[in-house]
Structures are given as C-alpha cells and as structure tokens.
Amino acid sequence: MDKFTEMAVFTQVAQQGSFSAAARELSMSPSAVSKLISRLEERLGARLLNRTTRQVKLTEGGEAFLQRCVAILDDVDGAEELLAGYGREPKGVLTINSSADFAQHCLVPLLPHFYNLYPHLKLKIQVSATTVDLVAEGVDVAIRMGELKDTSLVARRLCESRRIICASPNYLLINGEPKTASDLEKHNCLCMSSTPAFNQWALTTSRGRKVIDVQGDFCADKIDILHQHALQSGGLVRLAEFMVEADISAGRLVPVMENCNFEVQAVHAVFPHRQHLPSKVRVFVDYLVDYLPFRCLE
C-alpha cells in the first residue's frame, strides 16, 4: 500500500471518527480500513488512534500526523487543479458548513439553480451552532456571520445581514412598544443560552452607541425556538432580517426601535488557505457573491 493511500485513509478515519464511516466514504470494508491503519501504526512505530467500541480518538501523535497529512493531500489536490486548469467543469463533493438558520433561509433556496449550472458537483451541507475547524472536519467552505477571529483562513465578503428587533402584535398590545434602550428593562427579551454575545444588543442612544445585556424569562439554545416563541407572543427578539422578513410582511411580527437599532453583520465565505483554490470552491463562492445579497436582503 503506497504512503499516499495510507494518509488518505487515515485522514478519513480521523475526520469521520469511525472506521465504518470512513470505509463507506472510501468504498472499502471496515476490516480493510482497520488493517491498513494497524499496518501504518506498525510501520511508524507509534499509535495514531485510540479505539473504543463506540468511537475513535486521535492520540497526540495522531493529531500532529493528521495536520501534516491534510496539508500534503491539499497540496496534491492543488497540483491536480493547477494541471487541469480552471476551464475544467467542477466535479466531486463540495462540503459546506453553515449555521442552521442561514442554511435554511438563504443557502438552500439558492442551490437548485447552482445544481443546474454545475450538474457534476455533489454538495454536502453541515450545520453547526459553533465555529468548526475546517481542516479537521474536512470542510471546503464555511459561511460565517459577524466578526472573523481565525486569521489563518481566507475570507471573501458576500453581503451584509441586518438584525431586527421585533415582537408579535399581541405582545406589543399587552406590553406596549419599546422606544429607547432603557425601555428594554421593562420587557421580556428572548435570549440565547448557548451564545452570550447574542444577548448583547448594540443600540444608538442619545449618548452614542451602547451595548445592552438584555434579559428575560425565556432562553433557548437554538434560534428557531426563539423565533417561534416570539411568534407566540413570548417577548421581544432580535433576529437576522432573512429570518423574519416574511413574518413582518405578513404582520405576524412587528419591527420596533428601528430608529436606534442599526446592528449589521457581515457575511463571509471562509476556506482554508491553499495556494491553488479548487475550482469547485471558486465557482461556489463566485455564485454566492452574485446571488446571496438578493436572497438575504430581498
């Protein structure tokens, strides 16, 4: 077995966290994958994986080896992309990471047309509430909103998404409409339990920009739950415009404090730094630049 194949199989096992899952991706039997990893460990003289009946975990040496394997495999992919040139029709599997709400409201509605343009590409959508390691998770491109903290990644700005404070008409009828930042203390604000920064609302006041740590009697770890509770007159909520625009148009939600709420998040496509960007990533990001602003802010 050549070293390139060994690295490719090991990388799949590490990223999938399972021999059987890696075997499915590689069209191999689990026993063949297990034997290959055992031979690799024997040749290297080091244990790469700790195995249990339920999961596979990387050892410290395995973590270091994985990073080098991913870099080498990326270099090989880049060399092939360079040789093939940008004129070749993109194909293969494109793995995309996004938050669930953005994927549902903005990303998935754009995919049918993208499929028509590139019928030989297969898309794999991963949704997560937290930032993932693109290399370790085998992600080709991720969609991220707000401030970018990982400077090791390449980022391309796609559009902006405005956040809107809103509530149901019935909630406002009973509790009144907030006009200023101080009015929020009198209202039940729906909070995110898993993301404290979500509960910090930036508002413009007579004294300039002020960040309010809002509070309420209801919190959840998923944005969709807050959205639904707001529709049921549960309280004030601040959500991305793409999530609530249909509800506002239908009168199910009413925007408030529009004169002082100017919070806007930048939306970026991010991907691991590579000398030669794969054509499948390039065409997808170009497509989002062309079409995503209309979907997010239509």
PDB file of C-alpha atoms in Angstrom:
ATOM      1  CA  MET A   1       0.000   0.000   0.000  1.00  0.00           C
ATOM      2  CA  ASP A   2       1.531   3.376  -1.009  1.00  0.00           C
ATOM      3  CA  LYS A   3       2.025   6.151   1.535  1.00  0.00           C
ATOM      4  CA  PHE A   4      -0.431   8.486  -0.200  1.00  0.00           C
ATOM      5  CA  THR A   5      -3.254   5.946   0.178  1.00  0.00           C
ATOM      6  CA  GLU A   6      -2.306   5.370   3.804  1.00  0.00           C
ATOM      7  CA  MET A   7      -2.510   9.079   4.516  1.00  0.00           C
ATOM      8  CA  ALA A   8      -5.824   9.409   2.684  1.00  0.00           C
ATOM      9  CA  VAL A   9      -7.391   6.517   4.611  1.00  0.00           C
ATOM     10  CA  PHE A  10      -6.014   7.718   7.956  1.00  0.00           C
ATOM     11  CA  THR A  11      -7.338  11.233   7.292  1.00  0.00           C
ATOM     12  CA  GLN A  12     -10.809   9.893   6.532  1.00  0.00           C
ATOM     13  CA  VAL A  13     -10.860   7.830   9.735  1.00  0.00           C
ATOM     14  CA  ALA A  14      -9.703  10.808  11.794  1.00  0.00           C
ATOM     15  CA  GLN A  15     -12.245  13.166  10.251  1.00  0.00           C
ATOM     16  CA  GLN A  16     -15.131  10.716  10.401  1.00  0.00           C
ATOM     17  CA  GLY A  17     -14.254   9.441  13.877  1.00  0.00           C
ATOM     18  CA  SER A  18     -15.220   5.946  12.774  1.00  0.00           C
ATOM     19  CA  PHE A  19     -13.744   3.082  10.772  1.00  0.00           C
ATOM     20  CA  SER A  20     -17.134   2.148   9.315  1.00  0.00           C
ATOM     21  CA  ALA A  21     -17.962   5.720   8.273  1.00  0.00           C
ATOM     22  CA  ALA A  22     -14.545   6.130   6.668  1.00  0.00           C
ATOM     23  CA  ALA A  23     -14.992   2.784   4.907  1.00  0.00           C
ATOM     24  CA  ARG A  24     -18.290   3.980   3.402  1.00  0.00           C
ATOM     25  CA  GLU A  25     -16.672   7.179   2.134  1.00  0.00           C
ATOM     26  CA  LEU A  26     -13.766   5.224   0.630  1.00  0.00           C
ATOM     27  CA  SER A  27     -15.825   2.288  -0.709  1.00  0.00           C
ATOM     28  CA  MET A  28     -13.764  -0.110   1.379  1.00  0.00           C
ATOM     29  CA  SER A  29     -14.668  -2.670   4.017  1.00  0.00           C
ATOM     30  CA  PRO A  30     -14.257  -1.635   7.689  1.00  0.00           C
ATOM     31  CA  SER A  31     -11.867  -4.540   8.246  1.00  0.00           C
ATOM     32  CA  ALA A  32      -9.659  -3.397   5.361  1.00  0.00           C
ATOM     33  CA  VAL A  33      -9.555   0.126   6.798  1.00  0.00           C
ATOM     34  CA  SER A  34      -8.728  -1.193  10.275  1.00  0.00           C
ATOM     35  CA  LYS A  35      -5.928  -3.418   8.966  1.00  0.00           C
ATOM     36  CA  LEU A  36      -4.452  -0.554   6.932  1.00  0.00           C
ATOM     37  CA  ILE A  37      -4.353   1.729   9.980  1.00  0.00           C
ATOM     38  CA  SER A  38      -2.766  -1.022  12.068  1.00  0.00           C
ATOM     39  CA  ARG A  39      -0.053  -1.549   9.429  1.00  0.00           C
ATOM     40  CA  LEU A  40       0.526   2.216   9.266  1.00  0.00           C
ATOM     41  CA  GLU A  41       0.946   2.432  13.055  1.00  0.00           C
ATOM     42  CA  GLU A  42       3.307  -0.552  12.999  1.00  0.00           C
ATOM     43  CA  ARG A  43       5.413   0.988  10.244  1.00  0.00           C
ATOM     44  CA  LEU A  44       5.580   4.349  12.016  1.00  0.00           C
ATOM     45  CA  GLY A  45       6.162   2.773  15.412  1.00  0.00           C
ATOM     46  CA  ALA A  46       3.530   4.983  17.049  1.00  0.00           C
ATOM     47  CA  ARG A  47      -0.127   4.734  17.975  1.00  0.00           C
ATOM     48  CA  LEU A  48      -2.210   7.214  15.985  1.00  0.00           C
ATOM     49  CA  LEU A  49      -5.698   6.327  17.218  1.00  0.00           C
ATOM     50  CA  ASN A  50      -7.246   5.202  20.472  1.00  0.00           C
ATOM     51  CA  ARG A  51     -10.113   2.828  19.707  1.00  0.00           C
ATOM     52  CA  THR A  52     -13.170   2.055  21.806  1.00  0.00           C
ATOM     53  CA  THR A  53     -16.333   0.164  20.933  1.00  0.00           C
ATOM     54  CA  ARG A  54     -18.117   3.451  20.250  1.00  0.00           C
ATOM     55  CA  GLN A  55     -15.593   5.896  18.881  1.00  0.00           C
ATOM     56  CA  VAL A  56     -12.103   6.553  17.578  1.00  0.00           C
ATOM     57  CA  LYS A  57      -9.992   9.327  19.096  1.00  0.00           C
ATOM     58  CA  LEU A  58      -6.692  10.758  17.899  1.00  0.00           C
ATOM     59  CA  THR A  59      -3.629  10.445  20.090  1.00  0.00           C
ATOM     60  CA  GLU A  60      -1.312  13.420  20.490  1.00  0.00           C
ATOM     61  CA  GLY A  61       0.929  11.958  17.804  1.00  0.00           C
ATOM     62  CA  GLY A  62      -2.118  11.280  15.667  1.00  0.00           C
ATOM     63  CA  GLU A  63      -3.163  14.950  15.865  1.00  0.00           C
ATOM     64  CA  ALA A  64       0.261  16.068  14.640  1.00  0.00           C
ATOM     65  CA  PHE A  65       0.307  13.434  11.887  1.00  0.00           C
ATOM     66  CA  LEU A  66      -3.209  14.442  10.750  1.00  0.00           C
ATOM     67  CA  GLN A  67      -2.197  18.066  10.266  1.00  0.00           C
ATOM     68  CA  ARG A  68       0.694  17.036   8.044  1.00  0.00           C
ATOM     69  CA  CYS A  69      -1.446  14.553   6.108  1.00  0.00           C
ATOM     70  CA  VAL A  70      -4.144  17.142   5.417  1.00  0.00           C
ATOM     71  CA  ALA A  71      -1.539  19.631   4.196  1.00  0.00           C
ATOM     72  CA  ILE A  72       0.054  17.043   1.893  1.00  0.00           C
ATOM     73  CA  LEU A  73      -3.296  15.882   0.499  1.00  0.00           C
ATOM     74  CA  ASP A  74      -4.302  19.505  -0.091  1.00  0.00           C
ATOM     75  CA  ASP A  75      -1.053  20.097  -1.972  1.00  0.00           C
ATOM     76  CA  VAL A  76      -1.789  17.096  -4.179  1.00  0.00           C
ATOM     77  CA  ASP A  77      -5.314  18.348  -4.851  1.00  0.00           C
ATOM     78  CA  GLY A  78      -3.924  21.791  -5.624  1.00  0.00           C
ATOM     79  CA  ALA A  79      -1.387  20.358  -8.057  1.00  0.00           C
ATOM     80  CA  GLU A  80      -4.126  18.471  -9.890  1.00  0.00           C
ATOM     81  CA  GLU A  81      -6.339  21.560 -10.003  1.00  0.00           C
ATOM     82  CA  LEU A  82      -3.436  23.589 -11.399  1.00  0.00           C
ATOM     83  CA  LEU A  83      -2.725  20.967 -14.049  1.00  0.00           C
ATOM     84  CA  ALA A  84      -6.352  20.646 -15.029  1.00  0.00           C
ATOM     85  CA  GLY A  85      -6.803  24.411 -15.227  1.00  0.00           C
ATOM     86  CA  TYR A  86      -9.824  26.479 -14.400  1.00  0.00           C
ATOM     87  CA  GLY A  87     -11.561  25.548 -17.631  1.00  0.00           C
ATOM     88  CA  ARG A  88     -12.436  22.057 -16.419  1.00  0.00           C
ATOM     89  CA  GLU A  89     -16.008  21.610 -15.237  1.00  0.00           C
ATOM     90  CA  PRO A  90     -16.039  21.372 -11.405  1.00  0.00           C
ATOM     91  CA  LYS A  91     -16.972  17.982 -10.044  1.00  0.00           C
ATOM     92  CA  GLY A  92     -16.697  15.903  -6.921  1.00  0.00           C
ATOM     93  CA  VAL A  93     -18.056  16.608  -3.435  1.00  0.00           C
ATOM     94  CA  LEU A  94     -18.181  20.132  -2.039  1.00  0.00           C
ATOM     95  CA  THR A  95     -18.602  20.217   1.742  1.00  0.00           C
ATOM     96  CA  ILE A  96     -20.213  23.407   3.098  1.00  0.00           C
ATOM     97  CA  ASN A  97     -20.577  24.434   6.734  1.00  0.00           C
ATOM     98  CA  SER A  98     -23.208  26.947   7.873  1.00  0.00           C
ATOM     99  CA  SER A  99     -25.478  27.808  10.748  1.00  0.00           C
ATOM    100  CA  ALA A 100     -28.851  26.063  10.520  1.00  0.00           C
ATOM    101  CA  ASP A 101     -30.891  29.256  10.184  1.00  0.00           C
ATOM    102  CA  PHE A 102     -28.698  30.702   7.426  1.00  0.00           C
ATOM    103  CA  ALA A 103     -28.696  27.410   5.546  1.00  0.00           C
ATOM    104  CA  GLN A 104     -32.485  27.133   5.734  1.00  0.00           C
ATOM    105  CA  HIS A 105     -33.400  30.686   4.800  1.00  0.00           C
ATOM    106  CA  CYS A 106     -30.596  31.790   2.463  1.00  0.00           C
ATOM    107  CA  LEU A 107     -28.369  28.980   1.276  1.00  0.00           C
ATOM    108  CA  VAL A 108     -30.659  26.053   0.408  1.00  0.00           C
ATOM    109  CA  PRO A 109     -33.080  28.176  -1.718  1.00  0.00           C
ATOM    110  CA  LEU A 110     -30.139  29.086  -3.978  1.00  0.00           C
ATOM    111  CA  LEU A 111     -28.953  25.534  -4.578  1.00  0.00           C
ATOM    112  CA  PRO A 112     -31.350  24.348  -7.347  1.00  0.00           C
ATOM    113  CA  HIS A 113     -30.013  26.962  -9.766  1.00  0.00           C
ATOM    114  CA  PHE A 114     -26.431  26.166  -8.726  1.00  0.00           C
ATOM    115  CA  TYR A 115     -27.067  22.480  -9.492  1.00  0.00           C
ATOM    116  CA  ASN A 116     -28.293  23.459 -12.949  1.00  0.00           C
ATOM    117  CA  LEU A 117     -25.056  25.333 -13.578  1.00  0.00           C
ATOM    118  CA  TYR A 118     -22.768  22.598 -12.220  1.00  0.00           C
ATOM    119  CA  PRO A 119     -24.577  19.248 -12.503  1.00  0.00           C
ATOM    120  CA  HIS A 120     -21.446  17.180 -11.792  1.00  0.00           C
ATOM    121  CA  LEU A 121     -20.911  18.667  -8.343  1.00  0.00           C
ATOM    122  CA  LYS A 122     -22.303  16.973  -5.233  1.00  0.00           C
ATOM    123  CA  LEU A 123     -22.988  19.146  -2.202  1.00  0.00           C
ATOM    124  CA  LYS A 124     -22.734  18.114   1.433  1.00  0.00           C
ATOM    125  CA  ILE A 125     -24.230  20.638   3.886  1.00  0.00           C
ATOM    126  CA  GLN A 126     -23.078  20.588   7.507  1.00  0.00           C
ATOM    127  CA  VAL A 127     -24.891  22.773  10.032  1.00  0.00           C
ATOM    128  CA  SER A 128     -23.445  23.734  13.386  1.00  0.00           C
ATOM    129  CA  ALA A 129     -24.133  26.333  16.060  1.00  0.00           C
ATOM    130  CA  THR A 130     -20.426  26.794  16.801  1.00  0.00           C
ATOM    131  CA  THR A 131     -17.344  27.501  14.725  1.00  0.00           C
ATOM    132  CA  VAL A 132     -15.729  24.331  13.412  1.00  0.00           C
ATOM    133  CA  ASP A 133     -12.148  23.563  12.417  1.00  0.00           C
ATOM    134  CA  LEU A 134     -12.412  23.445   8.628  1.00  0.00           C
ATOM    135  CA  VAL A 135      -9.329  21.323   8.079  1.00  0.00           C
ATOM    136  CA  ALA A 136     -10.066  18.815  10.841  1.00  0.00           C
ATOM    137  CA  GLU A 137     -13.715  18.485   9.755  1.00  0.00           C
ATOM    138  CA  GLY A 138     -12.936  18.230   6.044  1.00  0.00           C
ATOM    139  CA  VAL A 139     -14.943  21.371   5.174  1.00  0.00           C
ATOM    140  CA  ASP A 140     -14.242  23.062   1.830  1.00  0.00           C
ATOM    141  CA  VAL A 141     -16.008  26.344   2.561  1.00  0.00           C
ATOM    142  CA  ALA A 142     -17.931  27.782   5.515  1.00  0.00           C
ATOM    143  CA  ILE A 143     -20.418  30.628   5.714  1.00  0.00           C
ATOM    144  CA  ARG A 144     -19.818  32.792   8.775  1.00  0.00           C
ATOM    145  CA  MET A 145     -21.586  35.853  10.066  1.00  0.00           C
ATOM    146  CA  GLY A 146     -20.115  38.627  12.188  1.00  0.00           C
ATOM    147  CA  GLU A 147     -16.527  39.208  13.218  1.00  0.00           C
ATOM    148  CA  LEU A 148     -13.959  36.749  11.888  1.00  0.00           C
ATOM    149  CA  LYS A 149     -11.494  35.626  14.551  1.00  0.00           C
ATOM    150  CA  ASP A 150      -9.427  32.973  12.742  1.00  0.00           C
ATOM    151  CA  THR A 151      -6.855  34.914  10.722  1.00  0.00           C
ATOM    152  CA  SER A 152      -5.391  31.715   9.250  1.00  0.00           C
ATOM    153  CA  LEU A 153      -8.375  31.351   6.912  1.00  0.00           C
ATOM    154  CA  VAL A 154      -9.037  33.014   3.584  1.00  0.00           C
ATOM    155  CA  ALA A 155     -12.253  35.062   3.664  1.00  0.00           C
ATOM    156  CA  ARG A 156     -14.396  36.663   0.984  1.00  0.00           C
ATOM    157  CA  ARG A 157     -17.153  39.099   1.900  1.00  0.00           C
ATOM    158  CA  LEU A 158     -20.513  38.067   0.450  1.00  0.00           C
ATOM    159  CA  CYS A 159     -23.061  40.540   1.790  1.00  0.00           C
ATOM    160  CA  GLU A 160     -24.451  42.093   4.964  1.00  0.00           C
ATOM    161  CA  SER A 161     -27.377  40.995   7.126  1.00  0.00           C
ATOM    162  CA  ARG A 162     -29.264  43.462   9.291  1.00  0.00           C
ATOM    163  CA  ARG A 163     -30.645  42.414  12.667  1.00  0.00           C
ATOM    164  CA  ILE A 164     -34.186  43.463  13.544  1.00  0.00           C
ATOM    165  CA  ILE A 165     -35.791  43.770  16.986  1.00  0.00           C
ATOM    166  CA  CYS A 166     -39.401  42.626  16.722  1.00  0.00           C
ATOM    167  CA  ALA A 167     -42.354  41.126  18.569  1.00  0.00           C
ATOM    168  CA  SER A 168     -45.842  39.890  17.828  1.00  0.00           C
ATOM    169  CA  PRO A 169     -48.690  42.438  17.587  1.00  0.00           C
ATOM    170  CA  ASN A 170     -50.387  40.798  20.576  1.00  0.00           C
ATOM    171  CA  TYR A 171     -47.274  41.105  22.774  1.00  0.00           C
ATOM    172  CA  LEU A 172     -46.953  44.806  21.920  1.00  0.00           C
ATOM    173  CA  LEU A 173     -50.668  45.379  22.548  1.00  0.00           C
ATOM    174  CA  ILE A 174     -50.342  43.975  26.066  1.00  0.00           C
ATOM    175  CA  ASN A 175     -46.883  45.284  26.989  1.00  0.00           C
ATOM    176  CA  GLY A 176     -46.504  48.411  24.894  1.00  0.00           C
ATOM    177  CA  GLU A 177     -43.832  49.238  22.339  1.00  0.00           C
ATOM    178  CA  PRO A 178     -40.271  49.990  23.491  1.00  0.00           C
ATOM    179  CA  LYS A 179     -38.867  53.245  22.130  1.00  0.00           C
ATOM    180  CA  THR A 180     -35.454  53.568  23.787  1.00  0.00           C
ATOM    181  CA  ALA A 181     -32.688  51.365  25.153  1.00  0.00           C
ATOM    182  CA  SER A 182     -33.858  51.927  28.723  1.00  0.00           C
ATOM    183  CA  ASP A 183     -37.337  50.660  27.788  1.00  0.00           C
ATOM    184  CA  LEU A 184     -35.884  47.180  27.273  1.00  0.00           C
ATOM    185  CA  GLU A 185     -35.618  46.738  31.048  1.00  0.00           C
ATOM    186  CA  LYS A 186     -39.428  46.644  31.181  1.00  0.00           C
ATOM    187  CA  HIS A 187     -39.734  43.968  28.501  1.00  0.00           C
ATOM    188  CA  ASN A 188     -39.202  40.240  28.250  1.00  0.00           C
ATOM    189  CA  CYS A 189     -36.302  39.760  25.830  1.00  0.00           C
ATOM    190  CA  LEU A 190     -35.768  36.290  24.402  1.00  0.00           C
ATOM    191  CA  CYS A 191     -32.206  35.093  24.983  1.00  0.00           C
ATOM    192  CA  MET A 192     -29.795  32.522  23.596  1.00  0.00           C
ATOM    193  CA  SER A 193     -28.412  30.217  26.295  1.00  0.00           C
ATOM    194  CA  SER A 194     -25.518  28.893  24.194  1.00  0.00           C
ATOM    195  CA  THR A 195     -24.220  32.221  22.851  1.00  0.00           C
ATOM    196  CA  PRO A 196     -23.944  35.062  25.408  1.00  0.00           C
ATOM    197  CA  ALA A 197     -22.930  37.545  22.703  1.00  0.00           C
ATOM    198  CA  PHE A 198     -26.345  37.025  21.076  1.00  0.00           C
ATOM    199  CA  ASN A 199     -27.917  38.705  24.122  1.00  0.00           C
ATOM    200  CA  GLN A 200     -25.838  41.873  23.782  1.00  0.00           C
ATOM    201  CA  TRP A 201     -27.878  44.280  21.693  1.00  0.00           C
ATOM    202  CA  ALA A 202     -25.981  47.235  20.234  1.00  0.00           C
ATOM    203  CA  LEU A 203     -28.182  50.339  20.076  1.00  0.00           C
ATOM    204  CA  THR A 204     -27.747  54.001  19.284  1.00  0.00           C
ATOM    205  CA  THR A 205     -28.692  56.255  22.208  1.00  0.00           C
ATOM    206  CA  SER A 206     -28.532  59.988  22.883  1.00  0.00           C
ATOM    207  CA  ARG A 207     -25.055  59.346  24.278  1.00  0.00           C
ATOM    208  CA  GLY A 208     -23.861  57.283  21.342  1.00  0.00           C
ATOM    209  CA  ARG A 209     -23.605  53.557  20.759  1.00  0.00           C
ATOM    210  CA  LYS A 210     -24.454  51.411  23.769  1.00  0.00           C
ATOM    211  CA  VAL A 211     -24.455  47.637  24.239  1.00  0.00           C
ATOM    212  CA  ILE A 212     -27.361  46.351  26.335  1.00  0.00           C
ATOM    213  CA  ASP A 213     -27.215  42.964  28.058  1.00  0.00           C
ATOM    214  CA  VAL A 214     -30.858  42.041  27.651  1.00  0.00           C
ATOM    215  CA  GLN A 215     -32.678  39.666  29.976  1.00  0.00           C
ATOM    216  CA  GLY A 216     -35.923  37.739  30.056  1.00  0.00           C
ATOM    217  CA  ASP A 217     -37.692  34.715  31.434  1.00  0.00           C
ATOM    218  CA  PHE A 218     -37.147  32.542  28.350  1.00  0.00           C
ATOM    219  CA  CYS A 219     -33.953  31.280  26.762  1.00  0.00           C
ATOM    220  CA  ALA A 220     -33.075  28.505  24.314  1.00  0.00           C
ATOM    221  CA  ASP A 221     -30.018  27.110  22.585  1.00  0.00           C
ATOM    222  CA  LYS A 222     -31.499  27.333  19.081  1.00  0.00           C
ATOM    223  CA  ILE A 223     -32.531  30.450  17.190  1.00  0.00           C
ATOM    224  CA  ASP A 224     -35.540  28.743  15.615  1.00  0.00           C
ATOM    225  CA  ILE A 225     -37.035  28.202  19.073  1.00  0.00           C
ATOM    226  CA  LEU A 226     -36.693  31.917  19.897  1.00  0.00           C
ATOM    227  CA  HIS A 227     -38.273  32.746  16.561  1.00  0.00           C
ATOM    228  CA  GLN A 228     -41.264  30.517  17.240  1.00  0.00           C
ATOM    229  CA  HIS A 229     -41.693  31.812  20.792  1.00  0.00           C
ATOM    230  CA  ALA A 230     -41.724  35.386  19.526  1.00  0.00           C
ATOM    231  CA  LEU A 231     -44.476  34.457  17.064  1.00  0.00           C
ATOM    232  CA  GLN A 232     -46.446  33.092  20.045  1.00  0.00           C
ATOM    233  CA  SER A 233     -46.229  36.466  21.838  1.00  0.00           C
ATOM    234  CA  GLY A 234     -43.397  35.315  24.096  1.00  0.00           C
ATOM    235  CA  GLY A 235     -41.424  38.559  24.020  1.00  0.00           C
ATOM    236  CA  LEU A 236     -39.019  40.762  22.099  1.00  0.00           C
ATOM    237  CA  VAL A 237     -36.432  39.060  19.912  1.00  0.00           C
ATOM    238  CA  ARG A 238     -33.589  40.321  17.734  1.00  0.00           C
ATOM    239  CA  LEU A 239     -33.044  38.183  14.648  1.00  0.00           C
ATOM    240  CA  ALA A 240     -31.483  38.444  11.213  1.00  0.00           C
ATOM    241  CA  GLU A 241     -33.703  40.101   8.636  1.00  0.00           C
ATOM    242  CA  PHE A 242     -33.728  36.991   6.435  1.00  0.00           C
ATOM    243  CA  MET A 243     -35.406  35.054   9.266  1.00  0.00           C
ATOM    244  CA  VAL A 244     -38.233  37.477   9.963  1.00  0.00           C
ATOM    245  CA  GLU A 245     -38.879  39.370   6.733  1.00  0.00           C
ATOM    246  CA  ALA A 246     -41.756  37.069   5.724  1.00  0.00           C
ATOM    247  CA  ASP A 247     -43.344  37.349   9.184  1.00  0.00           C
ATOM    248  CA  ILE A 248     -43.063  41.139   9.113  1.00  0.00           C
ATOM    249  CA  SER A 249     -44.612  41.310   5.638  1.00  0.00           C
ATOM    250  CA  ALA A 250     -47.493  39.095   6.823  1.00  0.00           C
ATOM    251  CA  GLY A 251     -47.999  41.085  10.019  1.00  0.00           C
ATOM    252  CA  ARG A 252     -47.071  38.201  12.320  1.00  0.00           C
ATOM    253  CA  LEU A 253     -44.175  40.221  13.722  1.00  0.00           C
ATOM    254  CA  VAL A 254     -43.728  43.977  14.066  1.00  0.00           C
ATOM    255  CA  PRO A 255     -40.295  45.679  13.984  1.00  0.00           C
ATOM    256  CA  VAL A 256     -39.591  48.078  16.867  1.00  0.00           C
ATOM    257  CA  MET A 257     -36.866  50.563  17.817  1.00  0.00           C
ATOM    258  CA  GLU A 258     -35.920  50.978  14.163  1.00  0.00           C
ATOM    259  CA  ASN A 259     -34.573  54.461  14.848  1.00  0.00           C
ATOM    260  CA  CYS A 260     -31.820  53.182  17.151  1.00  0.00           C
ATOM    261  CA  ASN A 261     -31.155  49.586  16.087  1.00  0.00           C
ATOM    262  CA  PHE A 262     -28.551  49.571  13.346  1.00  0.00           C
ATOM    263  CA  GLU A 263     -26.804  46.289  14.058  1.00  0.00           C
ATOM    264  CA  VAL A 264     -25.456  44.793  10.829  1.00  0.00           C
ATOM    265  CA  GLN A 265     -23.422  41.608  10.433  1.00  0.00           C
ATOM    266  CA  ALA A 266     -21.060  40.928   7.567  1.00  0.00           C
ATOM    267  CA  VAL A 267     -21.456  37.545   5.875  1.00  0.00           C
ATOM    268  CA  HIS A 268     -18.249  35.867   4.663  1.00  0.00           C
ATOM    269  CA  ALA A 269     -17.273  32.708   2.873  1.00  0.00           C
ATOM    270  CA  VAL A 270     -14.147  31.291   4.523  1.00  0.00           C
ATOM    271  CA  PHE A 271     -11.924  28.452   3.410  1.00  0.00           C
ATOM    272  CA  PRO A 272      -8.508  27.020   4.327  1.00  0.00           C
ATOM    273  CA  HIS A 273      -5.580  28.818   2.800  1.00  0.00           C
ATOM    274  CA  ARG A 274      -4.440  26.970  -0.295  1.00  0.00           C
ATOM    275  CA  GLN A 275      -2.004  28.028  -2.956  1.00  0.00           C
ATOM    276  CA  HIS A 276      -4.348  26.778  -5.673  1.00  0.00           C
ATOM    277  CA  LEU A 277      -8.033  27.205  -4.854  1.00  0.00           C
ATOM    278  CA  PRO A 278     -10.064  24.190  -6.057  1.00  0.00           C
ATOM    279  CA  SER A 279     -12.390  25.093  -8.897  1.00  0.00           C
ATOM    280  CA  LYS A 280     -15.389  23.674  -7.003  1.00  0.00           C
ATOM    281  CA  VAL A 281     -14.806  26.184  -4.182  1.00  0.00           C
ATOM    282  CA  ARG A 282     -14.121  29.049  -6.567  1.00  0.00           C
ATOM    283  CA  VAL A 283     -17.322  28.640  -8.592  1.00  0.00           C
ATOM    284  CA  PHE A 284     -19.440  28.211  -5.462  1.00  0.00           C
ATOM    285  CA  VAL A 285     -18.087  31.343  -3.783  1.00  0.00           C
ATOM    286  CA  ASP A 286     -18.455  33.320  -7.032  1.00  0.00           C
ATOM    287  CA  TYR A 287     -22.062  32.135  -7.220  1.00  0.00           C
ATOM    288  CA  LEU A 288     -22.783  33.299  -3.674  1.00  0.00           C
ATOM    289  CA  VAL A 289     -21.273  36.721  -4.383  1.00  0.00           C
ATOM    290  CA  ASP A 290     -23.655  37.098  -7.325  1.00  0.00           C
ATOM    291  CA  TYR A 291     -26.861  35.762  -5.771  1.00  0.00           C
ATOM    292  CA  LEU A 292     -26.672  35.782  -1.971  1.00  0.00           C
ATOM    293  CA  PRO A 293     -27.233  39.542  -1.407  1.00  0.00           C
ATOM    294  CA  PHE A 294     -30.587  39.289  -3.169  1.00  0.00           C
ATOM    295  CA  ARG A 295     -31.588  36.296  -1.063  1.00  0.00           C
ATOM    296  CA  CYS A 296     -30.561  37.826   2.272  1.00  0.00           C
ATOM    297  CA  LEU A 297     -31.938  41.299   1.642  1.00  0.00           C
ATOM    298  CA  GLU A 298     -34.737  40.757  -0.854  1.00  0.00           C
TER     299      GLU A 298
END
